[in-house]
XYZ file of N, CA and C in Angstrom:
510
model
N 0.853 -1.190 0.000
C 0.000 0.000 0.000
C 0.894 1.247 0.000
N 0.572 2.174 -0.892
C 1.270 3.459 -0.917
C 0.779 4.304 0.245
N 1.735 4.950 0.929
C 1.384 5.807 2.061
C 2.071 7.149 1.906
N 1.534 8.126 2.612
C 2.219 9.407 2.717
C 3.483 9.205 3.536
N 4.461 10.094 3.375
C 5.682 9.997 4.164
C 5.359 10.253 5.636
N 6.236 9.816 6.512
C 5.997 10.030 7.947
C 5.944 11.521 8.265
N 6.744 12.335 7.581
C 6.695 13.785 7.813
C 5.348 14.358 7.380
N 4.851 13.914 6.227
C 3.549 14.403 5.747
C 2.437 13.976 6.695
N 2.513 12.739 7.190
C 1.486 12.275 8.130
C 1.551 13.069 9.431
N 2.738 13.305 9.942
C 2.869 14.076 11.183
C 2.325 15.486 11.002
N 2.704 16.138 9.914
C 2.193 17.492 9.657
C 0.678 17.480 9.528
N 0.133 16.497 8.833
C -1.319 16.406 8.655
C -2.031 16.343 9.993
N -1.614 15.413 10.857
C -2.341 15.202 12.112
C -2.110 16.316 13.117
N -0.896 16.848 13.179
C -0.636 17.990 14.077
C -1.493 19.178 13.643
N -1.480 19.448 12.344
C -2.254 20.582 11.847
C -3.747 20.335 11.971
N -4.192 19.102 11.766
C -5.618 18.794 11.909
C -6.093 19.126 13.319
N -5.328 18.703 14.314
C -5.704 18.982 15.708
C -5.696 20.487 15.967
N -4.624 21.174 15.545
C -4.532 22.618 15.771
C -5.682 23.364 15.088
N -5.991 22.984 13.857
C -7.041 23.677 13.104
C -8.405 23.449 13.738
N -8.703 22.211 14.093
C -10.006 21.923 14.693
C -10.144 22.626 16.041
N -9.107 22.566 16.870
C -9.144 23.275 18.160
C -9.350 24.759 17.917
N -8.649 25.310 16.936
C -8.749 26.747 16.696
C -10.108 27.158 16.147
N -10.688 26.320 15.307
C -12.035 26.630 14.823
C -13.032 26.611 15.980
N -12.900 25.642 16.867
C -13.785 25.588 18.038
C -13.575 26.834 18.907
N -12.322 27.197 19.165
C -12.041 28.394 19.977
C -12.595 29.651 19.317
N -12.405 29.764 18.013
C -12.877 30.949 17.300
C -14.389 31.060 17.290
N -15.048 29.942 17.059
C -16.512 29.956 16.990
C -17.137 30.104 18.371
N -16.523 29.483 19.379
C -17.130 29.442 20.719
C -16.526 30.437 21.702
N -15.638 31.317 21.256
C -14.911 32.160 22.213
C -15.819 33.007 23.107
N -16.939 33.470 22.591
C -17.840 34.290 23.412
C -18.486 33.478 24.534
N -18.663 32.185 24.318
C -19.313 31.329 25.315
C -18.328 30.773 26.343
N -17.037 30.913 26.081
C -16.027 30.361 26.987
C -15.690 31.370 28.080
N -15.197 30.894 29.229
C -14.865 31.812 30.329
C -13.878 32.901 29.895
N -14.120 34.110 30.345
C -13.295 35.258 29.959
C -11.855 35.134 30.461
N -11.650 34.420 31.573
C -10.301 34.316 32.143
C -9.460 33.222 31.481
N -9.954 32.617 30.408
C -9.202 31.574 29.715
C -8.216 32.117 28.683
N -8.213 33.375 28.429
C -7.337 33.985 27.411
C -7.486 33.264 26.073
N -8.737 33.023 25.691
C -9.036 32.249 24.493
C -8.467 32.917 23.233
N -8.693 34.203 23.081
C -8.291 34.852 21.833
C -6.774 34.930 21.661
N -5.988 35.229 22.693
C -4.535 35.171 22.481
C -4.054 33.776 22.072
N -4.641 32.747 22.660
C -4.273 31.375 22.289
C -4.747 31.085 20.860
N -5.961 31.519 20.525
C -6.503 31.354 19.170
C -5.565 32.002 18.144
N -5.109 33.197 18.432
C -4.208 33.903 17.516
C -2.874 33.180 17.398
N -2.354 32.686 18.511
C -1.078 31.958 18.501
C -1.184 30.675 17.686
N -2.272 29.950 17.864
C -2.466 28.725 17.086
C -2.585 29.076 15.606
N -3.296 30.148 15.291
C -3.425 30.574 13.896
C -2.073 30.875 13.269
N -1.227 31.584 13.986
C 0.123 31.877 13.481
C 0.925 30.592 13.303
N 0.741 29.649 14.217
C 1.429 28.357 14.118
C 0.959 27.597 12.887
N -0.350 27.600 12.651
C -0.904 26.939 11.466
C -0.322 27.573 10.203
N -0.235 28.885 10.168
C 0.319 29.567 8.998
C 1.767 29.142 8.757
N 2.573 29.127 9.818
C 3.978 28.727 9.684
C 4.099 27.263 9.257
N 3.312 26.394 9.870
C 3.360 24.972 9.509
C 2.864 24.735 8.083
N 1.960 25.575 7.621
C 1.482 25.451 6.242
C 2.618 25.720 5.267
N 3.452 26.704 5.568
C 4.591 26.987 4.694
C 5.556 25.804 4.675
N 5.775 25.192 5.852
C 6.608 23.988 5.929
C 5.958 22.867 5.118
N 4.662 22.710 5.308
C 3.931 21.638 4.621
C 3.955 21.827 3.111
N 3.792 23.047 2.645
C 3.860 23.316 1.211
C 5.247 23.009 0.651
N 6.274 23.403 1.381
C 7.648 23.113 0.944
C 7.867 21.602 0.874
N 7.378 20.890 1.858
C 7.503 19.436 1.871
C 6.734 18.833 0.690
N 5.543 19.323 0.465
C 4.664 18.799 -0.578
C 5.257 19.003 -1.966
N 5.955 20.112 -2.173
C 6.570 20.385 -3.475
C 7.611 19.316 -3.807
N 8.328 18.858 -2.801
C 9.379 17.873 -3.035
C 8.946 16.429 -2.876
N 7.732 16.185 -2.447
C 7.274 14.822 -2.183
C 5.856 14.633 -2.715
N 5.743 13.864 -3.776
C 4.430 13.612 -4.373
C 3.601 12.720 -3.454
N 2.299 12.997 -3.357
C 1.449 12.130 -2.533
C 1.225 10.795 -3.243
N 0.863 9.786 -2.485
C 0.553 8.503 -3.131
C -0.682 8.662 -4.022
N -0.746 7.883 -5.080
C -1.902 8.011 -5.985
C -3.185 7.547 -5.312
N -4.281 8.142 -5.725
C -5.589 7.688 -5.264
C -5.885 6.336 -5.913
N -6.749 5.542 -5.309
C -7.055 4.224 -5.883
C -7.530 4.336 -7.332
N -7.050 3.442 -8.164
C -7.411 3.456 -9.594
C -8.914 3.296 -9.793
N -9.567 2.568 -8.877
C -11.013 2.322 -9.005
C -11.858 3.527 -8.603
N -11.242 4.550 -8.035
C -11.997 5.722 -7.593
C -12.506 6.485 -8.824
N -13.793 6.820 -8.835
C -14.346 7.567 -9.981
C -13.644 8.906 -10.172
N -13.602 9.359 -11.416
C -12.938 10.619 -11.745
C -13.493 11.808 -10.994
N -14.825 11.866 -10.822
C -15.424 12.994 -10.113
C -14.948 13.028 -8.665
N -14.754 11.834 -8.082
C -14.325 11.766 -6.688
C -12.858 12.194 -6.548
N -12.049 11.803 -7.511
C -10.645 12.244 -7.518
C -10.580 13.766 -7.671
N -11.412 14.306 -8.550
C -11.449 15.761 -8.757
C -11.915 16.470 -7.483
N -12.916 15.895 -6.810
C -13.410 16.493 -5.562
C -12.328 16.453 -4.482
N -11.595 15.344 -4.399
C -10.511 15.237 -3.414
C -9.425 16.267 -3.703
N -9.070 16.403 -4.969
C -8.045 17.379 -5.347
C -8.513 18.808 -5.031
N -9.742 19.126 -5.406
C -10.284 20.471 -5.145
C -10.334 20.755 -3.647
N -10.729 19.766 -2.864
C -10.786 19.941 -1.404
C -9.410 20.264 -0.847
N -8.397 19.555 -1.326
C -7.042 19.820 -0.825
C -6.553 21.214 -1.228
N -6.887 21.647 -2.433
C -6.513 23.000 -2.862
C -7.189 24.035 -1.955
N -8.466 23.843 -1.680
C -9.201 24.775 -0.815
C -8.632 24.728 0.609
N -8.287 23.534 1.104
C -7.674 23.436 2.437
C -6.387 24.254 2.505
N -5.521 24.115 1.498
C -4.278 24.890 1.500
C -4.585 26.388 1.449
N -5.566 26.781 0.653
C -5.948 28.194 0.600
C -6.417 28.671 1.974
N -7.280 27.877 2.627
C -7.762 28.253 3.959
C -6.631 28.273 4.981
N -5.673 27.330 4.875
C -4.565 27.282 5.833
C -3.686 28.520 5.744
N -3.735 29.197 4.602
C -2.996 30.454 4.444
C -3.907 31.652 4.709
N -5.069 31.671 4.069
C -5.932 32.857 4.119
C -6.594 33.092 5.475
N -7.022 32.031 6.149
C -7.711 32.243 7.430
C -6.744 32.825 8.470
N -5.560 32.239 8.672
C -4.637 32.878 9.624
C -4.187 34.272 9.169
N -3.959 34.434 7.870
C -3.496 35.731 7.373
C -4.548 36.819 7.584
N -5.818 36.509 7.316
C -6.867 37.510 7.548
C -7.025 37.797 9.045
N -6.830 36.781 9.878
C -6.865 37.003 11.324
C -5.732 37.918 11.767
N -4.551 37.717 11.202
C -3.383 38.537 11.523
C -3.633 39.986 11.091
N -4.184 40.163 9.901
C -4.482 41.516 9.422
C -5.537 42.166 10.320
N -6.598 41.420 10.630
C -7.668 41.945 11.480
C -7.118 42.338 12.854
N -6.289 41.483 13.428
C -5.687 41.759 14.734
C -4.768 42.972 14.665
N -4.087 43.124 13.552
C -3.172 44.252 13.382
C -3.894 45.590 13.478
N -5.168 45.611 13.113
C -5.946 46.848 13.164
C -6.427 47.163 14.579
N -6.307 46.208 15.481
C -6.765 46.411 16.847
C -5.680 46.983 17.754
N -6.052 47.238 18.987
C -5.124 47.835 19.944
C -4.437 46.792 20.825
N -4.963 45.587 20.858
C -4.375 44.549 21.708
C -3.084 44.036 21.092
N -2.148 43.618 21.929
C -0.880 43.106 21.395
C -1.086 41.765 20.693
N -0.206 41.455 19.785
C -0.196 40.171 19.104
C 1.101 39.481 19.490
N 0.961 38.372 20.168
C 2.157 37.625 20.541
C 1.931 36.143 20.301
N 3.026 35.405 20.358
C 2.958 33.969 20.121
C 3.067 33.260 21.460
N 1.938 32.732 21.919
C 1.824 32.017 23.190
C 2.502 32.761 24.343
N 2.365 34.081 24.356
C 2.873 34.952 25.415
C 4.405 34.929 25.517
N 5.072 34.404 24.485
C 6.531 34.288 24.524
C 7.238 35.457 23.856
N 6.696 35.933 22.740
C 7.308 37.072 22.057
C 6.249 37.757 21.205
N 6.467 39.050 20.964
C 5.534 39.828 20.154
C 5.719 39.502 18.672
N 4.632 39.559 17.960
C 4.621 39.346 16.514
C 4.327 40.695 15.876
N 5.098 41.072 14.863
C 4.842 42.370 14.222
C 3.436 42.427 13.627
N 2.890 43.624 13.640
C 1.562 43.842 13.072
C 1.699 44.477 11.696
N 0.681 44.260 10.868
C 0.616 44.925 9.573
C 0.204 46.379 9.790
N 0.533 47.230 8.841
C 0.231 48.655 8.942
C -1.197 48.929 8.476
N -2.167 48.468 9.271
C -3.578 48.733 8.992
C -4.212 49.278 10.263
N -5.301 49.988 10.099
C -6.029 50.512 11.252
C -7.501 50.177 11.093
N -8.229 50.273 12.196
C -9.685 50.040 12.137
C -10.287 50.984 11.107
N -11.196 50.447 10.313
C -11.833 51.244 9.283
C -11.157 51.132 7.929
N -9.912 50.633 7.879
C -9.259 50.400 6.590
C -10.030 49.309 5.852
N -10.141 49.453 4.551
C -10.867 48.470 3.742
C -10.268 47.083 3.928
N -8.937 46.990 3.925
C -8.279 45.685 4.069
C -8.601 45.050 5.416
N -8.616 45.841 6.462
C -8.946 45.317 7.794
C -10.403 44.853 7.850
N -11.294 45.620 7.258
C -12.717 45.255 7.253
C -12.966 43.982 6.446
N -12.364 43.909 5.264
C -12.518 42.717 4.426
C -11.912 41.504 5.131
N -10.779 41.689 5.775
C -10.125 40.593 6.488
C -10.999 40.078 7.624
N -11.619 40.990 8.359
C -12.491 40.587 9.461
C -13.669 39.762 8.980
N -14.336 40.235 7.938
C -15.480 39.495 7.379
C -15.028 38.179 6.759
N -13.955 38.248 5.987
C -13.447 37.049 5.326
C -12.999 35.990 6.315
N -12.367 36.414 7.397
C -11.896 35.490 8.424
C -13.057 34.688 8.999
N -14.134 35.370 9.297
C -15.295 34.700 9.878
C -15.986 33.783 8.865
N -16.215 34.273 7.669
C -16.896 33.472 6.648
C -16.060 32.240 6.292
N -14.765 32.446 6.063
C -13.903 31.313 5.718
C -13.796 30.326 6.874
N -13.819 30.822 8.105
C -13.765 29.926 9.254
C -14.942 28.966 9.288
N -16.142 29.496 9.074
C -17.328 28.629 9.039
C -17.299 27.686 7.836
N -16.872 28.193 6.683
C -16.783 27.344 5.490
C -15.763 26.229 5.695
N -14.652 26.570 6.335
C -13.601 25.592 6.601
C -14.116 24.512 7.550
N -14.832 24.916 8.579
C -15.398 23.937 9.515
C -16.322 22.972 8.779
N -17.157 23.490 7.898
C -18.060 22.633 7.129
C -17.281 21.691 6.218
N -16.253 22.215 5.569
C -15.452 21.385 4.664
C -14.690 20.304 5.426
N -14.250 20.613 6.629
C -13.565 19.606 7.445
C -14.527 18.477 7.802
N -15.751 18.815 8.112
C -16.753 17.776 8.419
C -16.964 16.879 7.199
N -17.058 17.472 6.018
C -17.210 16.692 4.780
C -15.970 15.823 4.554
N -14.781 16.383 4.799
C -13.514 15.663 4.627
C -13.455 14.439 5.549
N -13.820 14.634 6.811
C -13.824 13.524 7.773
C -14.858 12.471 7.362
N -16.029 12.922 6.955
C -17.069 11.983 6.514
C -16.607 11.182 5.299
N -15.939 11.838 4.361
C -15.447 11.140 3.166
C -14.372 10.125 3.544
N -13.473 10.501 4.454
C -12.429 9.562 4.889
C -13.053 8.346 5.578
N -14.049 8.591 6.422
C -14.720 7.477 7.109
C -15.503 6.613 6.110
N -16.103 7.232 5.105
C -16.803 6.473 4.061
C -15.829 5.529 3.359
N -14.658 6.052 3.019
C -13.662 5.206 2.360
C -13.234 4.049 3.264
N -13.068 4.339 4.539
C -12.577 3.325 5.461
C -13.643 2.302 5.836
N -14.847 2.766 6.157
C -15.890 1.888 6.695
C -16.761 1.283 5.594
N -17.183 2.098 4.644
C -18.115 1.628 3.618
C -17.374 0.986 2.439
N -16.426 1.738 1.882
C -15.722 1.237 0.693
C -14.583 0.280 1.041
N -14.110 0.353 2.275
C -13.030 -0.509 2.767
C -11.784 -0.460 1.867
N -11.456 0.749 1.414
C -10.233 0.902 0.624
C -9.130 1.478 1.518
N -8.001 1.803 0.944
C -6.841 2.243 1.731
C -6.684 3.756 1.818
N -7.692 4.509 1.418
C -7.553 5.966 1.385
C -7.198 6.529 2.764
N -7.906 6.137 3.789
C -7.617 6.643 5.138
C -6.310 6.057 5.670
N -6.075 4.795 5.437
C -4.854 4.150 5.967
C -3.581 4.773 5.400
N -3.666 5.416 4.246
C -2.482 6.074 3.669
C -1.988 7.203 4.564
N -2.898 7.766 5.357
C -2.558 8.888 6.229
C -2.401 8.450 7.688
N -2.572 7.180 7.960
C -2.438 6.686 9.344
C -1.019 6.173 9.610
């Protein structure tokens, strides 16, 4: 069975956990206790996802993924490819729009309270800051929905179709 490299699998699962935790924190932050420092942690995880995405892209350029099963219909292969392209776009755009949005605010931006992260030169009311704020929220919800579809598709392959699609990433 063809599998992803151990580095690709590690990056996938580390990022999957970080992204899912961050989507939950972002969506539920108003309902969580105020003394949890949810948003600074959310921002730190977002910056981490952005950095790991650059590592993952560099790795991906030099390492081709294993082929999808030959028996998989063309539409399904196209859907899998499109989903991965959108995931990479979200892994860059969602943290980047959050960084831009945060840059327009007055609160500091730091990485897990260890060091400050430079802010972009935007202020509240700037078109870029406003678009980033709206885009961050819309893409976050879209990403959450796409992740649910991705997990459902992986489970379908594993449980219903009993092929090796999920095992390639395990």
